[in-house]
mmCIF file of C-alpha atoms and ligand atoms in Angstrom:
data_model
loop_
_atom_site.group_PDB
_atom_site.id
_atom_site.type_symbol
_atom_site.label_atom_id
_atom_site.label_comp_id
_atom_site.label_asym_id
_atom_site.label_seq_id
_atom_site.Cartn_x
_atom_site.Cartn_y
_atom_site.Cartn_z
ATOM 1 C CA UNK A 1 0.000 0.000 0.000
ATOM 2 C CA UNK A 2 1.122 3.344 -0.353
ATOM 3 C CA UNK A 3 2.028 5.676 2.187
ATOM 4 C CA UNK A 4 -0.626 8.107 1.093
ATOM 5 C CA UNK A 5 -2.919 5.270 1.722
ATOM 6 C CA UNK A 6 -1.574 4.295 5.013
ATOM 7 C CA UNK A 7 -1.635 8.094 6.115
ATOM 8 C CA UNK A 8 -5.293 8.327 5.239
ATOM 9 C CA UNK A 9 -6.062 5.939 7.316
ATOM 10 C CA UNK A 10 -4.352 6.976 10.169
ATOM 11 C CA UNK A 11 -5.988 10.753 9.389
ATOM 12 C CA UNK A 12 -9.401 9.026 9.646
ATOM 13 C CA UNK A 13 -8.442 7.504 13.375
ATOM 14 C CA UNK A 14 -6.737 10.746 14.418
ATOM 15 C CA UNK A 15 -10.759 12.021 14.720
ATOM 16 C CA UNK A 16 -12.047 8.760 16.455
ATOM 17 C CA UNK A 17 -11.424 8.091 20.317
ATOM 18 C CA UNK A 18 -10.957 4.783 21.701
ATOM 19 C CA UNK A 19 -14.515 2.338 21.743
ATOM 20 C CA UNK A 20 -16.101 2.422 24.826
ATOM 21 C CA UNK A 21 -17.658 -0.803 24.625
ATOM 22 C CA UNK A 22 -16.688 -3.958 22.946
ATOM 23 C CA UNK A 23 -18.904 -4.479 20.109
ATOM 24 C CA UNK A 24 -18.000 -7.419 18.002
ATOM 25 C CA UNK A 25 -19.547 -8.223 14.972
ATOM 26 C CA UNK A 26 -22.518 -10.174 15.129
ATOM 27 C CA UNK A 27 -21.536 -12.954 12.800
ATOM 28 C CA UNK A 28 -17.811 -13.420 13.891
ATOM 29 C CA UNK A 29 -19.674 -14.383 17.691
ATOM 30 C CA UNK A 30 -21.624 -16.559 15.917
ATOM 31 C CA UNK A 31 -19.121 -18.927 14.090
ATOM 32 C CA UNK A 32 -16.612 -18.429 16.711
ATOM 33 C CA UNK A 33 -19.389 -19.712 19.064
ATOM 34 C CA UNK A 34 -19.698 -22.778 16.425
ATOM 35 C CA UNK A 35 -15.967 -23.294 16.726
ATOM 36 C CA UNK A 36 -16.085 -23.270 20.566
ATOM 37 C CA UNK A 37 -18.895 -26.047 20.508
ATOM 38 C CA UNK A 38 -16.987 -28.317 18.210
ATOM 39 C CA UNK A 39 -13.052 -28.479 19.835
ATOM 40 C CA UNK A 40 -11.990 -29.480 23.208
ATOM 41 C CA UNK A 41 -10.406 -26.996 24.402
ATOM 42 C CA UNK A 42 -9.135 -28.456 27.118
ATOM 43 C CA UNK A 43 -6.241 -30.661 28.535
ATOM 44 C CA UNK A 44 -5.833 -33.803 30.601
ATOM 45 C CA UNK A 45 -6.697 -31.490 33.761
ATOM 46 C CA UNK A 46 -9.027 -30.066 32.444
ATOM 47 C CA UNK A 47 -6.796 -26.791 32.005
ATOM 48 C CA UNK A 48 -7.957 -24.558 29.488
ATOM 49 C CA UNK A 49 -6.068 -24.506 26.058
ATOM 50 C CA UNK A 50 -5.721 -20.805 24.241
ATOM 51 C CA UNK A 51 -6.205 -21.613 20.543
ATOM 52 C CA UNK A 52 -4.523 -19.351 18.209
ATOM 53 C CA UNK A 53 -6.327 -16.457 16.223
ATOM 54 C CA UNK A 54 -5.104 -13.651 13.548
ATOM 55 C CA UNK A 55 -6.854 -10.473 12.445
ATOM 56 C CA UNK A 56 -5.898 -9.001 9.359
ATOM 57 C CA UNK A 57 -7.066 -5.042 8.853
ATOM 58 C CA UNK A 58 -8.231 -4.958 12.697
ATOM 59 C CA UNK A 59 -8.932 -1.169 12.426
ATOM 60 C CA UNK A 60 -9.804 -0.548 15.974
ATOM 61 C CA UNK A 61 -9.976 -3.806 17.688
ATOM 62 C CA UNK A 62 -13.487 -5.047 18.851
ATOM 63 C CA UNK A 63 -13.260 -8.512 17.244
ATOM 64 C CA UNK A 64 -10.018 -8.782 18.410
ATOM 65 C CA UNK A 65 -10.453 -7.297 22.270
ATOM 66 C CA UNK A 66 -13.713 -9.769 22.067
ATOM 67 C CA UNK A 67 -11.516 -12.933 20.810
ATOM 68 C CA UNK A 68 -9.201 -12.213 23.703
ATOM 69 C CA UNK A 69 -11.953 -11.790 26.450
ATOM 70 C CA UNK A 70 -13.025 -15.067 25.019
ATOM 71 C CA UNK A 71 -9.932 -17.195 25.591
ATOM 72 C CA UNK A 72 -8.377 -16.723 22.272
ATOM 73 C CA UNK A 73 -4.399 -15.869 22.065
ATOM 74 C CA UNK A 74 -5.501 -13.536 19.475
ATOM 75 C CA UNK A 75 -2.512 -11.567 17.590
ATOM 76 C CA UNK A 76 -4.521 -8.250 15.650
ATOM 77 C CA UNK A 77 -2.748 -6.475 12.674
ATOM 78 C CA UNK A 78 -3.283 -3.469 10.829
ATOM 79 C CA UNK A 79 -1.096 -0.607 8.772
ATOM 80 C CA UNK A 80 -2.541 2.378 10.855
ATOM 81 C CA UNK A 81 -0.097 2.980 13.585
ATOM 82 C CA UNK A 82 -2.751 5.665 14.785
ATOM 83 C CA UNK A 83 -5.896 2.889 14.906
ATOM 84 C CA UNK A 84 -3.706 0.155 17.036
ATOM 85 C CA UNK A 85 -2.885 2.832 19.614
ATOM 86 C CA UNK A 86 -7.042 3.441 20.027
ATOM 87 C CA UNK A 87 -7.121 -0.183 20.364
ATOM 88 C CA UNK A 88 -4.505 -0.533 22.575
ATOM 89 C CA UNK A 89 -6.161 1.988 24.945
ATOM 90 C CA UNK A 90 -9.438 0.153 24.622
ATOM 91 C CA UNK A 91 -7.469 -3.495 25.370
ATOM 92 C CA UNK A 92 -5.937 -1.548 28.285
ATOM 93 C CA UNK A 93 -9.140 -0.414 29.446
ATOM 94 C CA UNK A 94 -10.974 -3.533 29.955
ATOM 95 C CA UNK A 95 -7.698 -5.881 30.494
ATOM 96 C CA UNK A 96 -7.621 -7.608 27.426
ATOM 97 C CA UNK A 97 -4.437 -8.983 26.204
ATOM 98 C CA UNK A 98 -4.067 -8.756 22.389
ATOM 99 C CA UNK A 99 -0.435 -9.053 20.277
ATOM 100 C CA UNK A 100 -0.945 -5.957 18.317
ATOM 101 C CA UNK A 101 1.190 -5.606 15.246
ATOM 102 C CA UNK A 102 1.526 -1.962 13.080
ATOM 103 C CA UNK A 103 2.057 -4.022 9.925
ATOM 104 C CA UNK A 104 0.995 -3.682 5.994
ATOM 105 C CA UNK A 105 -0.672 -7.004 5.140
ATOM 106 C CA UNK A 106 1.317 -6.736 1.692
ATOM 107 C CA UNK A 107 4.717 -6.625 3.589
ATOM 108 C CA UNK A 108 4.128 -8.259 6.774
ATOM 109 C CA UNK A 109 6.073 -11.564 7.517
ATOM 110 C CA UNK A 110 4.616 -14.017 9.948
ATOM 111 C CA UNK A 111 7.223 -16.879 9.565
ATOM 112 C CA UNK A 112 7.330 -20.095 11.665
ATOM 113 C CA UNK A 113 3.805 -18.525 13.262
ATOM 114 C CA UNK A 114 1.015 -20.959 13.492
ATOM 115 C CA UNK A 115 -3.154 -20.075 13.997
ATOM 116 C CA UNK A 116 -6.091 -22.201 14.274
ATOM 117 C CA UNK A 117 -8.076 -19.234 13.122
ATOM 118 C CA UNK A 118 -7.965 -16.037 10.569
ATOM 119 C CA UNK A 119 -10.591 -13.132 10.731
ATOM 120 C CA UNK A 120 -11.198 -10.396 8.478
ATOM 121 C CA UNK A 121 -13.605 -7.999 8.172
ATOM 122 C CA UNK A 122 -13.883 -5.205 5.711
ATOM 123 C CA UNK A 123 -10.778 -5.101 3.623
ATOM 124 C CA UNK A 124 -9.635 -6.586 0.515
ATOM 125 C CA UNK A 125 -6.604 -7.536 -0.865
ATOM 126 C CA UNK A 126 -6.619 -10.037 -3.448
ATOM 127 C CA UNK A 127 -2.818 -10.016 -3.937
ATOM 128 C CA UNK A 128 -1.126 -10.922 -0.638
ATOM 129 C CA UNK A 129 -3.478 -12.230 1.708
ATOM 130 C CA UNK A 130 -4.637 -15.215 0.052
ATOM 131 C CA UNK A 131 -1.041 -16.370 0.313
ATOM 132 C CA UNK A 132 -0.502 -15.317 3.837
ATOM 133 C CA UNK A 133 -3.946 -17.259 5.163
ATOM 134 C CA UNK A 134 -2.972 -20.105 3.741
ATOM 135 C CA UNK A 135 0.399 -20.175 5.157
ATOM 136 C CA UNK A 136 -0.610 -19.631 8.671
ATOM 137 C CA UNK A 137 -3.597 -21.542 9.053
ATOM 138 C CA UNK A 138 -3.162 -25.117 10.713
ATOM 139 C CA UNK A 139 -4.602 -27.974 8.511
ATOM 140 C CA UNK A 140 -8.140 -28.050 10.158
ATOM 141 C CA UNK A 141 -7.917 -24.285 10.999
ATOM 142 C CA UNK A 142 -11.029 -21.469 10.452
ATOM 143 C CA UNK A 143 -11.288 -18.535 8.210
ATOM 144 C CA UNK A 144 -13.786 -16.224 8.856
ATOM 145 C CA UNK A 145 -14.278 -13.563 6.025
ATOM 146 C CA UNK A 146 -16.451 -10.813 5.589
ATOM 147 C CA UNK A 147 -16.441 -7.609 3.647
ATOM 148 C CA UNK A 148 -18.610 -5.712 0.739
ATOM 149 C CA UNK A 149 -20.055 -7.383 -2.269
ATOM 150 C CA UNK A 150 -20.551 -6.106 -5.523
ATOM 151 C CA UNK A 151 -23.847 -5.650 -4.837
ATOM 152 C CA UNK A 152 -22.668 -2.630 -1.713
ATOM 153 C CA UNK A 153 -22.449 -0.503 -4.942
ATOM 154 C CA UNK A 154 -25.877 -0.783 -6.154
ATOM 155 C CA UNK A 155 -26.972 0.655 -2.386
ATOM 156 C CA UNK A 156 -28.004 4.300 -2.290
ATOM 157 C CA UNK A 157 -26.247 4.669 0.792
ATOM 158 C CA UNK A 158 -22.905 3.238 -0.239
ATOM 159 C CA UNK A 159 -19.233 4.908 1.011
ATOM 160 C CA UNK A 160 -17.395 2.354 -1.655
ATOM 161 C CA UNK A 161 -18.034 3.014 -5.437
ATOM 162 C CA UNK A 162 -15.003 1.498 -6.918
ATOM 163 C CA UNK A 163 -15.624 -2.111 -7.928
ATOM 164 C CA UNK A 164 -12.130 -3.304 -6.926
ATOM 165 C CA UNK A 165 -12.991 -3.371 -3.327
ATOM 166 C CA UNK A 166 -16.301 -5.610 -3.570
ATOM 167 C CA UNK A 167 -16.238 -9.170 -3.883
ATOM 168 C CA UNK A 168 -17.805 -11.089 -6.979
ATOM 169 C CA UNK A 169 -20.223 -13.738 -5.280
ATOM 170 C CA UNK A 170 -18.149 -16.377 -6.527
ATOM 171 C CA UNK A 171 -14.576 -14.934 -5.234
ATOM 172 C CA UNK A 172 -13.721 -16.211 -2.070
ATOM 173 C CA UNK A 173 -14.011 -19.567 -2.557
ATOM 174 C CA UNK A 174 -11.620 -19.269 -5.721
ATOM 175 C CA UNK A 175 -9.172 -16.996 -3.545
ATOM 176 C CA UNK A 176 -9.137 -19.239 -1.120
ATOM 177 C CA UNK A 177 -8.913 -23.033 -2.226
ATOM 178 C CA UNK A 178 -7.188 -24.492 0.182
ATOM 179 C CA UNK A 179 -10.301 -23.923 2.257
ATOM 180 C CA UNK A 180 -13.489 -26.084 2.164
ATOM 181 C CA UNK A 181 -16.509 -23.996 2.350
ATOM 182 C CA UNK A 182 -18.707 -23.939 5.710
ATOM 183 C CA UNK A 183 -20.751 -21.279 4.766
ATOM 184 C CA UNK A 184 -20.597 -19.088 1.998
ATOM 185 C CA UNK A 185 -23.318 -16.399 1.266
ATOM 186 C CA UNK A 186 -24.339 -13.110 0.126
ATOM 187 C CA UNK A 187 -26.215 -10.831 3.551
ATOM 188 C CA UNK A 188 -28.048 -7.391 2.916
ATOM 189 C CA UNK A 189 -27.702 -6.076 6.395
ATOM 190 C CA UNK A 190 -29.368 -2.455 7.472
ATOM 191 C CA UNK A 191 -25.756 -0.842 6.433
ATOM 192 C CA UNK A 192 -24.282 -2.699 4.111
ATOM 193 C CA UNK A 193 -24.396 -5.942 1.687
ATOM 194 C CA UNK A 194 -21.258 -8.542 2.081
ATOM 195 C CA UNK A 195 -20.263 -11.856 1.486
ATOM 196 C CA UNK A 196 -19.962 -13.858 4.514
ATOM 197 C CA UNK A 197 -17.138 -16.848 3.887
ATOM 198 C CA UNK A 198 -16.556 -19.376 6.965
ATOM 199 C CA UNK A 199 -13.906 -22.091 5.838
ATOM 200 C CA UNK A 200 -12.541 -24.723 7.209
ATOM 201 C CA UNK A 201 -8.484 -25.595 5.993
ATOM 202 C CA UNK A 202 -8.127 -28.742 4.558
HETATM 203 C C1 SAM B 1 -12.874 -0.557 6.691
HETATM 204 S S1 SAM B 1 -11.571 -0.681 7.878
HETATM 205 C C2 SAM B 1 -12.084 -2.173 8.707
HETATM 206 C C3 SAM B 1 -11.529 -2.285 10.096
HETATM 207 C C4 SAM B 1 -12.074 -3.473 10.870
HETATM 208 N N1 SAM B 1 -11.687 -4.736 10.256
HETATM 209 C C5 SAM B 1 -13.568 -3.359 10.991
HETATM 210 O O1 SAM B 1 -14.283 -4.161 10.391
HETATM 211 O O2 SAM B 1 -14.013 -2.448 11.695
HETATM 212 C C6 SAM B 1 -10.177 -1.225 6.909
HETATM 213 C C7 SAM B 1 -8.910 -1.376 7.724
HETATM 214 O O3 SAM B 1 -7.912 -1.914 6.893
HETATM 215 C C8 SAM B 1 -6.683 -1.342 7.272
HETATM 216 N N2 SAM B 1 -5.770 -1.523 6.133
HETATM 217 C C9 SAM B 1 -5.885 -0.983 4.902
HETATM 218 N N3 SAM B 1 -4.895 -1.424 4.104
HETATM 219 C C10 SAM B 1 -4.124 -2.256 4.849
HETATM 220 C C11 SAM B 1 -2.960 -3.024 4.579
HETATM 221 N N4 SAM B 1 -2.387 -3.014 3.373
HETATM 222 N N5 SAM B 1 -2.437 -3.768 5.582
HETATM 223 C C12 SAM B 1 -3.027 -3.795 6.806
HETATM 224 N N6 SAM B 1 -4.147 -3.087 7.122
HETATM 225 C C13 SAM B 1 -4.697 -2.335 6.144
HETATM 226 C C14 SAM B 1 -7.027 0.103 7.587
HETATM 227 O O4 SAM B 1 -6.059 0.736 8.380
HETATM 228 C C15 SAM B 1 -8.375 -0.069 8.287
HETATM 229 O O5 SAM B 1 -8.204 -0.199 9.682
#
């Protein structure tokens, strides 16, 4: 990304404050909650095991703060130096411990790390990423994917009009094929219409 990019979005969390409550999005609660239901995660004594999570383009942290409050070992990621310090403030605030990392998905290098889970939510990048999931994710690992589809552009009330940062219906799946498909749908939600991918790593 470019720095002009990366300075734009730090310009646009300059003017927000830290999040005063933890607000997670609905979905993400919902498959993680499937996930929960379906591992042990727990050892011979019954200890408690902290599965691995990454978020990609965390912006200002709920999902993450939420994973962590949740038992996750969650590490969170995104270019905007300015957004990870709201986030951090907000982690601080409630005492959630989160690995934050001030990092350009198109640069960043996670070698030798290992997650049972990737999460992203509203960003795009069709170059890097795919690459990057697949690399981290444990065989038998989760993605969890959501941002625009094409579709965002035909709403009246749409902030995105440039078709390179929506989704084809039928993207995903081919951007991710090391994946097999959980769920995999189109949602028109009050503010915005996305495709919602939950995969499971082969
Ligand atoms: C629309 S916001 C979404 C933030 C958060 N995922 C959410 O749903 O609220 C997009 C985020 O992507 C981040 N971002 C944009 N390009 C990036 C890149 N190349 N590497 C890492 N983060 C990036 C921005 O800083 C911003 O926080």
């Amino acid at each position: 990304m470019s720095a002009a990019d990366r300075d734009k979005w730090n310009q646009k969390y300059h003017g927000k404050q830290p999040l005063v409550e933890i607000k997670p999005d609905d979905w993400l609660r919902e498959c993680v909650d499937q996930i929960a239901s379906e591992v042990g995660t727990s050892d011979e004594v019954g200890q408690s095991i902290p599965l691995k999570a990454v978020e990609f383009a965390c912006g200002l942290g709920a999902n993450s703060i939420w994973l962590a409050q949740h038992g996750w070992d969650i590490t969170a990621m995104d270019v905007s130096a300015v957004g990870l310090e709201r986030a951090k403030q907000t982690a601080h605030q409630v005492g959630a411990e989160v690995n934050w990392i001030a990092a350009d998905v198109e640069e960043v290098s996670l070698a030798n790390q290992q997650f049972e889970l990737a999460v992203v939510f509203r960003f795009l990048d069709r170059e890097r990423l795919p690459q990057l999931i697949d690399s981290v994710i444990r065989p038998g690992g989760w993605l969890i994917y959501e941002t625009f589809s094409t579709a965002q552009l035909e709403r009246t009330d749409s902030h995105i009009h440039n078709a390179d940062f929506t989704l084809r219906e039928d993207e995903l799946p081919l951007l991710y094929p090391q994946f097999d498909v959980l769920s995999h749908k189109q949602c028109v939600l009050p503010d915005r219409t996305v495709m919602r991918f939950h995969a499971r790593k082969k």
